[in-house]
Amino acid sequence: MRKILLVIDMQNDFIDGALGTKEAVAIVPKVVDEIKKYNSSDIFLTADTHFENYLETQEGKNLPVPHCIKNTKGWEINSDVLSVAGSCGIFEKNGFGCPKLAEELCKIKEPFQIEIIGLCTDICVISNAFLIKSLLPEVKISVKADCCAGVTPDSHKNALSAMSVCQIEIIGRIKRMFRVNHKFILQ
C-alpha cells in the first residue's frame, strides 16, 4: 500500500523564528530522518503563507505576531528539511488547514495511508488531520508524535489526545489510551 507523508509547516518562523520553540528546533533532525524514508513523489509539504496585512486578518488579531510573511526568511521551509524533500509538492495555505492538499489527496485512486509530521501539533497538524479525516474517513491517518511539536508541551499532548479519540493513530510518546469512568486516560 502506498504511504504518503505530509510535512506540515516546517518553516523557519515556527522553528527558530518569530514563533519558534526549543521543541520545534529539537524535532528537525527527526523530521529529516523521517522524510528520508519516503520517495519524493509521496511527500507533500505545506507552507503557512501570510502577507504584509497579516495583523489586519482574523488570525493576526488573535495572534498578533507577524510570521511566515511570503518571501521572507521566516516563510521559507527549513533548509535541512528542504534538502531531503526532493521535488515534492509544496502547498501554500492561508489558514490552519490546507483544502488544496486535501483535494489533491482525494484524487488518489490507489489505496494509501497517510503519516503526518510537522508544526504545530495543536494548530496546523491537528487541523489538517481532521480536514483529511473528514474527507477520507476510510484512509488510515497517523501522526508521528516525536516528529511534531506544539506551541507548548501541554498543548502538544492535548492535540495528540484529541486526534487519538478521533481515530487518528498516534505513533510514539503516547503508548496507549483507555477509557475510565467516561474519561480518556493517556499513558
Coordinates of C-alpha atoms in Angstrom, one line a residue:
M1 CA 0.0 0.0 0.0
R2 CA 1.2 3.5 -0.9
K3 CA 2.4 5.6 2.1
I4 CA 2.1 9.3 1.9
L5 CA 4.0 11.7 4.2
L6 CA 2.6 15.1 5.0
V7 CA 5.1 17.6 6.3
I8 CA 3.3 20.4 7.9
D9 CA 4.7 23.9 8.1
M10 CA 8.4 23.1 8.8
Q11 CA 9.2 26.8 8.3
N12 CA 11.8 28.9 9.9
D13 CA 9.4 31.2 11.8
F14 CA 7.9 28.1 13.5
I15 CA 11.3 26.6 14.3
D16 CA 13.6 29.3 15.5
G17 CA 12.0 32.5 14.2
A18 CA 9.0 34.6 15.4
L19 CA 7.1 31.7 16.8
G20 CA 9.9 29.2 17.3
T21 CA 10.3 26.9 20.3
K22 CA 13.1 24.7 21.6
E23 CA 10.8 21.7 21.0
A24 CA 10.4 22.7 17.3
V25 CA 14.2 23.0 17.0
A26 CA 14.6 19.6 18.6
I27 CA 12.4 17.8 16.0
V28 CA 14.2 19.0 12.9
P29 CA 16.7 16.1 12.8
K30 CA 13.8 13.6 13.4
V31 CA 11.7 15.1 10.6
V32 CA 14.7 14.9 8.3
D33 CA 15.2 11.3 9.1
E34 CA 11.5 10.5 8.6
I35 CA 11.5 12.3 5.2
K36 CA 14.4 10.1 4.0
K37 CA 12.2 7.0 4.4
Y38 CA 9.9 8.2 1.6
N39 CA 10.1 8.8 -2.2
S40 CA 9.7 12.5 -3.1
S41 CA 6.6 11.6 -5.1
D42 CA 4.9 10.5 -1.8
I43 CA 5.9 13.7 0.2
F44 CA 3.7 16.8 0.4
L45 CA 4.8 19.9 2.3
T46 CA 2.6 22.7 3.5
A47 CA 3.7 26.3 3.9
D48 CA 1.8 28.7 6.2
T49 CA 1.6 31.8 4.0
H50 CA 0.7 35.3 5.1
F51 CA 1.1 38.8 3.7
E52 CA 2.0 42.3 4.8
N53 CA -1.6 42.8 6.0
Y54 CA -1.4 39.9 8.4
L55 CA -2.2 42.0 11.5
E56 CA -5.4 43.0 9.9
T57 CA -6.6 39.5 9.4
Q58 CA -8.7 37.5 11.9
E59 CA -5.7 35.3 12.7
G60 CA -3.5 38.4 13.1
K61 CA -5.9 40.0 15.5
N62 CA -5.9 36.8 17.6
L63 CA -2.2 36.1 17.3
P64 CA -0.6 39.5 16.8
V65 CA 2.9 38.1 15.9
P66 CA 3.7 38.6 12.2
H67 CA 5.1 35.3 10.9
C68 CA 5.5 33.4 7.6
I69 CA 5.1 36.5 5.6
K70 CA 5.6 35.4 2.0
N71 CA 9.1 35.7 0.5
T72 CA 10.7 36.3 3.9
K73 CA 13.3 34.1 5.6
G74 CA 10.7 33.1 8.2
W75 CA 8.3 31.9 5.5
E76 CA 10.9 29.6 3.9
I77 CA 11.0 25.8 4.6
N78 CA 13.8 24.9 6.9
S79 CA 16.9 24.2 4.7
D80 CA 17.7 20.8 6.3
V81 CA 14.1 19.7 5.6
L82 CA 14.0 21.1 2.1
S83 CA 17.4 19.5 1.2
V84 CA 16.0 16.0 1.8
A85 CA 12.4 16.5 0.5
G86 CA 13.4 16.4 -3.2
S87 CA 11.0 17.7 -5.7
C88 CA 7.9 17.2 -3.6
G89 CA 4.8 19.4 -3.9
I90 CA 4.6 22.4 -1.6
F91 CA 1.1 23.7 -0.8
E92 CA 0.8 27.2 0.4
K93 CA -2.1 27.8 2.8
N94 CA -3.5 31.0 4.4
G95 CA -5.2 29.2 7.3
F96 CA -4.6 26.3 9.6
G97 CA -5.8 23.6 7.3
C98 CA -4.9 23.2 3.6
P99 CA -8.0 22.5 1.5
K100 CA -5.9 22.3 -1.7
L101 CA -3.8 19.5 -0.2
A102 CA -6.9 17.6 1.0
E103 CA -8.4 17.9 -2.5
E104 CA -5.2 16.6 -4.1
L105 CA -5.3 13.6 -1.7
C106 CA -8.9 12.9 -2.7
K107 CA -7.8 12.4 -6.3
I108 CA -5.6 9.5 -5.5
K109 CA -7.2 6.3 -6.8
E110 CA -5.0 3.6 -5.4
P111 CA -5.2 2.5 -1.7
F112 CA -2.9 4.6 0.5
Q113 CA -2.3 5.7 4.1
I114 CA -1.0 9.0 5.4
E115 CA 1.6 9.9 8.0
I116 CA 1.7 13.4 9.3
I117 CA 4.6 15.2 10.9
G118 CA 5.5 18.9 11.5
L119 CA 4.4 22.0 13.2
C120 CA 2.4 23.0 15.2
T121 CA 0.7 19.9 16.6
D122 CA -2.0 21.8 18.3
I123 CA -2.9 24.1 15.4
C124 CA -2.0 23.2 11.8
V125 CA -1.2 19.5 12.3
I126 CA -4.5 18.8 14.1
S127 CA -6.4 21.0 11.6
N128 CA -5.0 19.1 8.6
A129 CA -5.5 15.7 10.2
F130 CA -9.2 16.5 10.9
L131 CA -9.8 18.0 7.5
I132 CA -8.4 15.0 5.7
K133 CA -10.1 12.5 8.1
S134 CA -13.4 14.2 7.3
L135 CA -12.9 13.9 3.5
L136 CA -11.2 10.5 3.6
P137 CA -12.7 8.6 6.6
E138 CA -11.5 5.2 5.4
V139 CA -7.9 6.2 4.9
K140 CA -5.6 5.3 7.8
I141 CA -4.0 8.5 9.1
S142 CA -1.2 8.5 11.7
V143 CA 0.7 11.3 13.4
K144 CA 4.3 10.7 14.5
A145 CA 4.4 12.4 17.9
D146 CA 8.1 12.7 18.1
C147 CA 8.2 14.4 14.7
C148 CA 5.8 17.1 15.9
A149 CA 5.9 20.0 18.3
G150 CA 3.1 22.2 19.7
V151 CA 3.0 25.7 20.9
T152 CA 3.6 24.3 24.4
P153 CA 4.4 20.7 25.5
D154 CA 0.9 20.5 27.2
S155 CA -0.9 21.7 24.1
H156 CA 1.0 19.2 22.0
K157 CA -0.2 16.4 24.3
N158 CA -3.7 17.7 24.3
A159 CA -3.8 17.7 20.4
L160 CA -2.4 14.2 20.3
S161 CA -5.1 13.1 22.7
A162 CA -7.9 14.8 20.6
M163 CA -6.6 13.2 17.4
S164 CA -6.4 9.8 19.0
V165 CA -10.0 10.0 20.2
C166 CA -11.0 10.7 16.5
Q167 CA -9.3 7.5 15.3
I168 CA -6.1 9.1 14.1
E169 CA -3.3 6.8 15.1
I170 CA -0.6 8.4 17.3
I171 CA 2.8 6.9 16.8
G172 CA 5.3 7.3 19.7
R173 CA 5.1 9.1 23.1
I174 CA 1.5 8.2 23.9
K175 CA 1.7 4.5 24.4
R176 CA -2.0 3.8 24.9
M177 CA -5.2 5.5 25.7
F178 CA -8.1 3.9 27.6
R179 CA -11.4 5.0 28.9
V180 CA -12.2 5.0 32.7
N181 CA -15.5 6.4 34.0
H182 CA -16.2 8.3 30.8
K183 CA -12.7 9.9 30.7
F184 CA -9.9 9.1 28.4
I185 CA -6.6 8.4 30.2
L186 CA -3.3 8.6 28.4
Q187 CA -0.3 6.6 29.4

